[in-house]
Amino acid sequence: MEINKVCVIGAGTMGNGIAHVLAQNNIKVILIDMDKKLLDKALETITNNLDRLIKKDLLNDDAKKLTLSNITLETDLSKIPNDTQLIIEAITENKDVKLALFNKLDKLINQDCIFASNTSSISITELSKNCRPNNFIGMHFMNPVPIMKLVEIIRGFSTSQETYQTIKTLTERLKKTPVEVFDYPGFISNRILMPMINEAIFTLYEGVASASDIDTVMKLGMNHPMGPLTLADFIGLDVCLAIMNVLYDGFNDSKYRPCPLLKKMVAAGKLGRKSGSGFFDYTK
Ligand code: NAI
């Protein structure tokens, strides 16, 4: 099945990037969020990112117009057309919230439509338990979506070969590199990345060094393009905490316990870039 009609749900950090990449590759996208203000902000972000591509001579004005004309904004789930072929969910990293959404969608949308989740860590098998398990898959884009080449494609316990192949082909059409992953907590990327970020937070918590020195060591000593604390701020500390909790619960292993400083910062609303401050300040 060639995918040409997609709905992306959640217009935050990831959802706007996913809608952008689909639309730029001439796929019709309905971008949904329950908050109209966030939808407007998402469209502004997409427009700014397209302008940046034009400045770098990677896109022309016609391609920008075509991309924007492929995107429709919507707040109401019941407006999703019944012939939608793929729904990509990119809402808050919370299992119960995602389950409630998928259960609602399952009743609204034709059974041939593939449901994909952009979850960073939650089990695809559990998310698909009560709705179309054969037509359910993980499609884990990386942030920022228009730039990063990788998409982890996660097979739930019952994901069919046909669904897997359709999503792999779509990923290649988006000029991204798919990697096949089986369904275990954190998949590949976050199982390796998040414990490193959590350890960097422990290093700060125990007073071993300052936040900027911890990042300098990983940038200049290990050749990472970005330090782990800057990366945590970029991802969002709430998302980092949610992923550590999934790893901790999923493996029942204390090595994945989230650092108390990470928990405290999330409780204080210090979520990183999106809230204006995290390990570093973004207000200036
Ligand atoms: P975000 O907090 O920036 O955006 C989430 C959006 O979903 C918000 O705009 C919110 O209004 C909307 N939303 C929440 N519940 C909704 C519902 N029931 N119906 C419609 N809209 C709803 O979150 P972000 O960072 O974009 O993460 C989204 C998903 O992508 C999560 O599962 C996260 O783990 C995953 N992810 C995040 C990455 C990152 O670097 N932030 C990287 C890769 C995956």
CSV table of C-alpha atoms and ligand atoms in Angstrom, one decimal:
chain,number,residue,atom,x,y,z
A,1,MET,CA,0.0,0.0,0.0
A,2,GLU,CA,1.4,3.4,-0.9
A,3,ILE,CA,0.8,5.9,1.8
A,4,ASN,CA,-0.6,9.3,0.7
A,5,LYS,CA,-3.0,10.4,3.4
A,6,VAL,CA,-1.7,10.7,6.9
A,7,CYS,CA,-2.8,12.2,10.1
A,8,VAL,CA,-0.3,13.3,12.8
A,9,ILE,CA,-1.7,13.7,16.3
A,10,GLY,CA,0.2,16.0,18.7
A,11,ALA,CA,1.8,19.2,17.3
A,12,GLY,CA,4.6,19.6,19.8
A,13,THR,CA,8.3,19.2,19.3
A,14,MET,CA,8.0,16.0,17.3
A,15,GLY,CA,4.6,16.3,15.7
A,16,ASN,CA,5.4,19.5,13.8
A,17,GLY,CA,8.6,18.0,12.5
A,18,ILE,CA,6.9,14.8,11.3
A,19,ALA,CA,4.1,16.8,9.6
A,20,HIS,CA,6.8,19.0,7.9
A,21,VAL,CA,8.8,16.0,6.5
A,22,LEU,CA,5.6,14.2,5.2
A,23,ALA,CA,4.3,17.4,3.6
A,24,GLN,CA,7.6,18.2,2.0
A,25,ASN,CA,7.6,14.8,0.4
A,26,ASN,CA,4.1,15.6,-1.1
A,27,ILE,CA,2.0,13.6,1.3
A,28,LYS,CA,-1.3,15.1,2.5
A,29,VAL,CA,-1.2,15.6,6.3
A,30,ILE,CA,-3.8,16.6,8.8
A,31,LEU,CA,-2.0,17.8,12.0
A,32,ILE,CA,-4.1,17.5,15.1
A,33,ASP,CA,-3.7,18.9,18.6
A,34,MET,CA,-6.2,19.6,21.3
A,35,ASP,CA,-4.7,23.0,21.7
A,36,LYS,CA,-5.4,25.5,18.8
A,37,LYS,CA,-2.5,27.8,20.0
A,38,LEU,CA,0.0,24.9,19.8
A,39,LEU,CA,-1.2,24.2,16.2
A,40,ASP,CA,-0.6,27.8,15.2
A,41,LYS,CA,2.8,27.6,16.8
A,42,ALA,CA,3.6,24.4,15.0
A,43,LEU,CA,2.7,26.0,11.6
A,44,GLU,CA,4.9,28.9,12.5
A,45,THR,CA,7.8,26.5,13.4
A,46,ILE,CA,7.3,24.6,10.1
A,47,THR,CA,7.3,27.9,8.1
A,48,ASN,CA,10.5,29.1,9.9
A,49,ASN,CA,12.2,25.7,9.2
A,50,LEU,CA,11.2,25.9,5.5
A,51,ASP,CA,12.6,29.4,5.3
A,52,ARG,CA,15.9,28.2,6.8
A,53,LEU,CA,16.1,25.5,4.1
A,54,ILE,CA,15.5,28.2,1.4
A,55,LYS,CA,18.3,30.3,2.9
A,56,LYS,CA,20.7,27.4,2.7
A,57,ASP,CA,19.6,26.8,-1.0
A,58,LEU,CA,18.1,23.4,-0.1
A,59,LEU,CA,14.6,24.4,-1.1
A,60,ASN,CA,12.8,26.9,-3.4
A,61,ASP,CA,9.7,29.0,-2.9
A,62,ASP,CA,7.5,26.7,-4.9
A,63,ALA,CA,8.5,23.7,-2.8
A,64,LYS,CA,7.7,25.7,0.4
A,65,LYS,CA,4.2,26.6,-1.0
A,66,LEU,CA,3.6,23.0,-1.9
A,67,THR,CA,4.7,21.8,1.5
A,68,LEU,CA,2.4,24.3,3.4
A,69,SER,CA,-0.5,23.5,1.0
A,70,ASN,CA,-0.2,19.8,2.0
A,71,ILE,CA,-0.8,20.5,5.7
A,72,THR,CA,-4.3,21.0,7.3
A,73,LEU,CA,-4.7,21.9,11.0
A,74,GLU,CA,-7.5,20.4,13.1
A,75,THR,CA,-8.5,20.1,16.8
A,76,ASP,CA,-11.3,17.6,16.4
A,77,LEU,CA,-10.5,13.9,16.1
A,78,SER,CA,-13.9,13.2,14.5
A,79,LYS,CA,-12.8,15.3,11.5
A,80,ILE,CA,-10.2,12.7,10.5
A,81,PRO,CA,-11.4,11.3,7.1
A,82,ASN,CA,-12.3,7.7,7.2
A,83,ASP,CA,-10.0,6.9,4.2
A,84,THR,CA,-6.9,8.0,6.2
A,85,GLN,CA,-4.2,5.4,5.6
A,86,LEU,CA,-1.8,6.1,8.5
A,87,ILE,CA,-2.1,7.8,11.9
A,88,ILE,CA,1.2,8.8,13.6
A,89,GLU,CA,0.7,9.6,17.2
A,90,ALA,CA,3.1,12.0,18.8
A,91,ILE,CA,1.4,13.1,22.0
A,92,THR,CA,2.7,13.2,25.6
A,93,GLU,CA,4.9,10.2,26.7
A,94,ASN,CA,2.4,8.7,29.0
A,95,LYS,CA,1.0,5.2,28.5
A,96,ASP,CA,-2.5,5.8,29.8
A,97,VAL,CA,-2.9,9.0,27.8
A,98,LYS,CA,-1.8,7.2,24.6
A,99,LEU,CA,-4.0,4.2,25.3
A,100,ALA,CA,-7.1,6.4,25.7
A,101,LEU,CA,-6.3,8.1,22.4
A,102,PHE,CA,-5.8,4.9,20.5
A,103,ASN,CA,-9.0,3.4,21.9
A,104,LYS,CA,-10.9,6.4,20.7
A,105,LEU,CA,-9.3,6.3,17.3
A,106,ASP,CA,-9.9,2.6,16.9
A,107,LYS,CA,-13.7,3.2,16.9
A,108,LEU,CA,-13.5,6.2,14.6
A,109,ILE,CA,-11.1,5.0,11.8
A,110,ASN,CA,-11.3,2.2,9.3
A,111,GLN,CA,-9.5,-1.0,10.4
A,112,ASP,CA,-7.1,-0.9,7.4
A,113,CYS,CA,-5.6,2.3,8.6
A,114,ILE,CA,-2.1,1.7,10.2
A,115,PHE,CA,-1.6,3.2,13.7
A,116,ALA,CA,2.0,4.2,14.4
A,117,SER,CA,3.3,5.6,17.7
A,118,ASN,CA,6.3,7.9,17.9
A,119,THR,CA,6.8,6.9,21.5
A,120,SER,CA,10.4,7.0,22.7
A,121,SER,CA,10.1,4.0,24.9
A,122,ILE,CA,6.6,2.7,25.7
A,123,SER,CA,5.9,-0.9,24.5
A,124,ILE,CA,4.2,-1.1,21.1
A,125,THR,CA,2.8,-4.4,22.1
A,126,GLU,CA,1.0,-2.9,25.1
A,127,LEU,CA,-0.2,0.2,23.2
A,128,SER,CA,-1.7,-2.1,20.5
A,129,LYS,CA,-3.3,-4.6,22.9
A,130,ASN,CA,-6.9,-3.5,22.3
A,131,CYS,CA,-6.7,-2.1,18.8
A,132,ARG,CA,-5.6,-3.6,15.5
A,133,PRO,CA,-2.4,-5.3,16.8
A,134,ASN,CA,-1.5,-6.4,13.2
A,135,ASN,CA,-1.8,-2.9,11.9
A,136,PHE,CA,0.1,-1.2,14.7
A,137,ILE,CA,3.8,-0.3,14.7
A,138,GLY,CA,6.4,2.0,16.3
A,139,MET,CA,7.8,4.8,14.1
A,140,HIS,CA,10.3,6.6,16.2
A,141,PHE,CA,11.7,9.7,14.5
A,142,MET,CA,14.6,11.6,16.0
A,143,ASN,CA,14.7,15.3,17.0
A,144,PRO,CA,14.9,17.6,15.0
A,145,VAL,CA,12.9,15.5,12.5
A,146,PRO,CA,13.6,17.5,9.4
A,147,ILE,CA,17.4,17.1,10.0
A,148,MET,CA,17.9,13.7,11.6
A,149,LYS,CA,18.1,10.8,9.2
A,150,LEU,CA,17.2,7.9,11.5
A,151,VAL,CA,13.8,6.3,12.1
A,152,GLU,CA,13.6,3.3,14.4
A,153,ILE,CA,10.7,1.0,13.2
A,154,ILE,CA,9.5,-1.1,16.1
A,155,ARG,CA,7.7,-4.3,15.6
A,156,GLY,CA,5.1,-5.0,18.2
A,157,PHE,CA,4.4,-8.7,19.1
A,158,SER,CA,1.7,-9.0,16.4
A,159,THR,CA,2.8,-6.4,13.8
A,160,SER,CA,2.3,-7.9,10.4
A,161,GLN,CA,5.0,-8.2,7.8
A,162,GLU,CA,2.8,-6.1,5.4
A,163,THR,CA,2.5,-3.2,7.9
A,164,TYR,CA,6.3,-3.4,8.6
A,165,GLN,CA,7.1,-3.2,4.9
A,166,THR,CA,4.6,-0.3,4.2
A,167,ILE,CA,6.2,1.8,7.0
A,168,LYS,CA,9.8,0.9,5.9
A,169,THR,CA,9.0,2.0,2.3
A,170,LEU,CA,7.4,5.2,3.6
A,171,THR,CA,10.4,5.9,5.7
A,172,GLU,CA,12.7,5.5,2.7
A,173,ARG,CA,10.4,7.8,0.7
A,174,LEU,CA,10.9,10.4,3.4
A,175,LYS,CA,14.7,10.0,2.6
A,176,LYS,CA,15.3,8.6,6.1
A,177,THR,CA,17.1,5.5,7.1
A,178,PRO,CA,14.9,2.8,8.8
A,179,VAL,CA,16.3,0.5,11.4
A,180,GLU,CA,14.3,-2.6,12.4
A,181,VAL,CA,13.9,-3.0,16.2
A,182,PHE,CA,12.0,-5.5,18.3
A,183,ASP,CA,9.8,-4.4,21.1
A,184,TYR,CA,11.8,-4.0,24.4
A,185,PRO,CA,11.9,-0.9,26.7
A,186,GLY,CA,13.7,2.1,25.1
A,187,PHE,CA,14.2,0.2,21.8
A,188,ILE,CA,17.9,0.8,20.8
A,189,SER,CA,18.3,4.6,20.9
A,190,ASN,CA,17.0,5.4,24.3
A,191,ARG,CA,18.2,2.2,26.0
A,192,ILE,CA,21.7,3.4,25.3
A,193,LEU,CA,21.3,7.2,25.3
A,194,MET,CA,19.1,7.8,28.4
A,195,PRO,CA,21.3,6.0,30.9
A,196,MET,CA,24.2,8.1,29.7
A,197,ILE,CA,22.1,11.3,30.1
A,198,ASN,CA,20.9,10.1,33.6
A,199,GLU,CA,24.6,9.4,34.6
A,200,ALA,CA,25.5,12.9,33.5
A,201,ILE,CA,22.7,14.2,35.8
A,202,PHE,CA,24.0,12.1,38.7
A,203,THR,CA,27.5,13.5,38.0
A,204,LEU,CA,26.1,17.0,38.4
A,205,TYR,CA,23.9,16.0,41.4
A,206,GLU,CA,27.0,14.6,43.2
A,207,GLY,CA,28.9,17.8,42.7
A,208,VAL,CA,31.6,16.1,40.5
A,209,ALA,CA,31.6,19.1,38.1
A,210,SER,CA,29.5,22.0,36.8
A,211,ALA,CA,26.9,21.4,34.0
A,212,SER,CA,29.0,23.2,31.4
A,213,ASP,CA,32.2,21.2,32.4
A,214,ILE,CA,30.3,17.9,32.1
A,215,ASP,CA,29.1,18.9,28.6
A,216,THR,CA,32.6,20.1,27.6
A,217,VAL,CA,34.1,16.7,28.6
A,218,MET,CA,31.7,14.8,26.4
A,219,LYS,CA,32.0,17.2,23.5
A,220,LEU,CA,35.8,17.6,23.4
A,221,GLY,CA,36.7,14.3,25.0
A,222,MET,CA,34.3,12.0,23.2
A,223,ASN,CA,33.6,14.1,20.1
A,224,HIS,CA,29.8,14.2,20.8
A,225,PRO,CA,28.2,17.1,18.9
A,226,MET,CA,26.3,18.2,21.9
A,227,GLY,CA,26.9,17.6,25.7
A,228,PRO,CA,24.4,15.2,27.5
A,229,LEU,CA,22.9,18.0,29.6
A,230,THR,CA,22.3,20.3,26.6
A,231,LEU,CA,20.8,17.3,24.8
A,232,ALA,CA,18.5,16.6,27.8
A,233,ASP,CA,17.3,20.2,27.7
A,234,PHE,CA,16.7,19.8,24.0
A,235,ILE,CA,14.7,16.6,24.4
A,236,GLY,CA,12.7,17.9,27.4
A,237,LEU,CA,13.4,16.8,31.0
A,238,ASP,CA,9.9,15.5,31.4
A,239,VAL,CA,10.4,13.2,28.3
A,240,CYS,CA,13.8,12.1,29.7
A,241,LEU,CA,12.2,11.2,33.1
A,242,ALA,CA,9.3,9.4,31.4
A,243,ILE,CA,11.8,7.3,29.4
A,244,MET,CA,13.9,6.5,32.5
A,245,ASN,CA,10.8,5.3,34.3
A,246,VAL,CA,9.8,3.0,31.4
A,247,LEU,CA,13.4,1.5,31.5
A,248,TYR,CA,13.3,1.1,35.3
A,249,ASP,CA,9.8,-0.5,35.3
A,250,GLY,CA,10.4,-2.5,32.1
A,251,PHE,CA,13.7,-4.2,33.1
A,252,ASN,CA,13.2,-4.1,37.0
A,253,ASP,CA,16.8,-3.1,37.2
A,254,SER,CA,18.0,-0.4,39.6
A,255,LYS,CA,20.7,0.7,37.1
A,256,TYR,CA,17.9,2.6,35.4
A,257,ARG,CA,16.6,4.5,38.4
A,258,PRO,CA,16.1,8.2,37.5
A,259,CYS,CA,18.4,10.6,39.3
A,260,PRO,CA,16.6,12.5,42.1
A,261,LEU,CA,17.8,15.8,40.6
A,262,LEU,CA,16.0,15.0,37.3
A,263,LYS,CA,12.8,14.3,39.2
A,264,LYS,CA,13.1,17.5,41.2
A,265,MET,CA,13.7,19.6,38.1
A,266,VAL,CA,10.6,18.2,36.4
A,267,ALA,CA,8.5,18.8,39.5
A,268,ALA,CA,9.8,22.4,39.5
A,269,GLY,CA,8.7,22.8,35.8
A,270,LYS,CA,12.3,23.2,34.6
A,271,LEU,CA,11.8,21.1,31.5
A,272,GLY,CA,14.7,22.5,29.4
A,273,ARG,CA,14.5,24.5,26.2
A,274,LYS,CA,10.7,24.3,25.9
A,275,SER,CA,10.1,25.9,29.4
A,276,GLY,CA,12.9,28.4,29.1
A,277,SER,CA,15.3,26.7,31.5
A,278,GLY,CA,16.7,23.3,32.5
A,279,PHE,CA,20.3,22.6,33.1
A,280,PHE,CA,21.0,25.8,31.2
A,281,ASP,CA,19.1,29.1,30.7
A,282,TYR,CA,17.3,29.8,27.4
A,283,THR,CA,15.6,33.1,28.3
A,284,LYS,CA,18.4,35.4,27.0
B,1,NAI,P1,5.4,17.8,23.4
B,1,NAI,O1,5.1,17.9,24.8
B,1,NAI,O2,6.3,18.8,22.8
B,1,NAI,O3,4.1,17.7,22.5
B,1,NAI,C1,3.0,16.9,22.8
B,1,NAI,C2,1.8,17.5,22.1
B,1,NAI,O4,0.7,16.6,22.2
B,1,NAI,C3,1.3,18.8,22.8
B,1,NAI,O5,1.2,19.8,21.8
B,1,NAI,C4,0.0,18.4,23.4
B,1,NAI,O6,-1.0,19.5,23.4
B,1,NAI,C5,-0.5,17.3,22.5
B,1,NAI,N1,-1.4,16.4,23.1
B,1,NAI,C6,-1.3,15.7,24.3
B,1,NAI,N2,-2.4,14.9,24.4
B,1,NAI,C7,-3.1,15.0,23.3
B,1,NAI,C8,-4.3,14.4,22.8
B,1,NAI,N3,-5.0,13.5,23.6
B,1,NAI,N4,-4.8,14.7,21.6
B,1,NAI,C9,-4.2,15.6,20.8
B,1,NAI,N5,-3.0,16.2,21.2
B,1,NAI,C10,-2.5,15.9,22.4
B,1,NAI,O7,6.0,16.3,23.2
B,1,NAI,P2,7.1,15.8,22.2
B,1,NAI,O8,8.5,16.0,22.7
B,1,NAI,O9,6.8,16.2,20.8
B,1,NAI,O10,6.9,14.2,22.3
B,1,NAI,C11,5.8,13.5,21.7
B,1,NAI,C12,6.2,12.1,21.6
B,1,NAI,O11,7.4,11.9,20.8
B,1,NAI,C13,6.4,11.4,22.9
B,1,NAI,O12,5.9,10.1,22.9
B,1,NAI,C14,7.9,11.4,23.0
B,1,NAI,O13,8.4,10.4,23.9
B,1,NAI,C15,8.3,11.2,21.6
B,1,NAI,N6,9.7,11.6,21.2
B,1,NAI,C16,10.2,12.8,21.7
B,1,NAI,C17,11.5,13.2,21.3
B,1,NAI,C18,12.0,14.5,21.8
B,1,NAI,O14,13.2,14.7,21.5
B,1,NAI,N7,11.3,15.4,22.4
B,1,NAI,C19,12.3,12.4,20.4
B,1,NAI,C20,11.6,11.2,19.8
B,1,NAI,C21,10.3,10.8,20.3
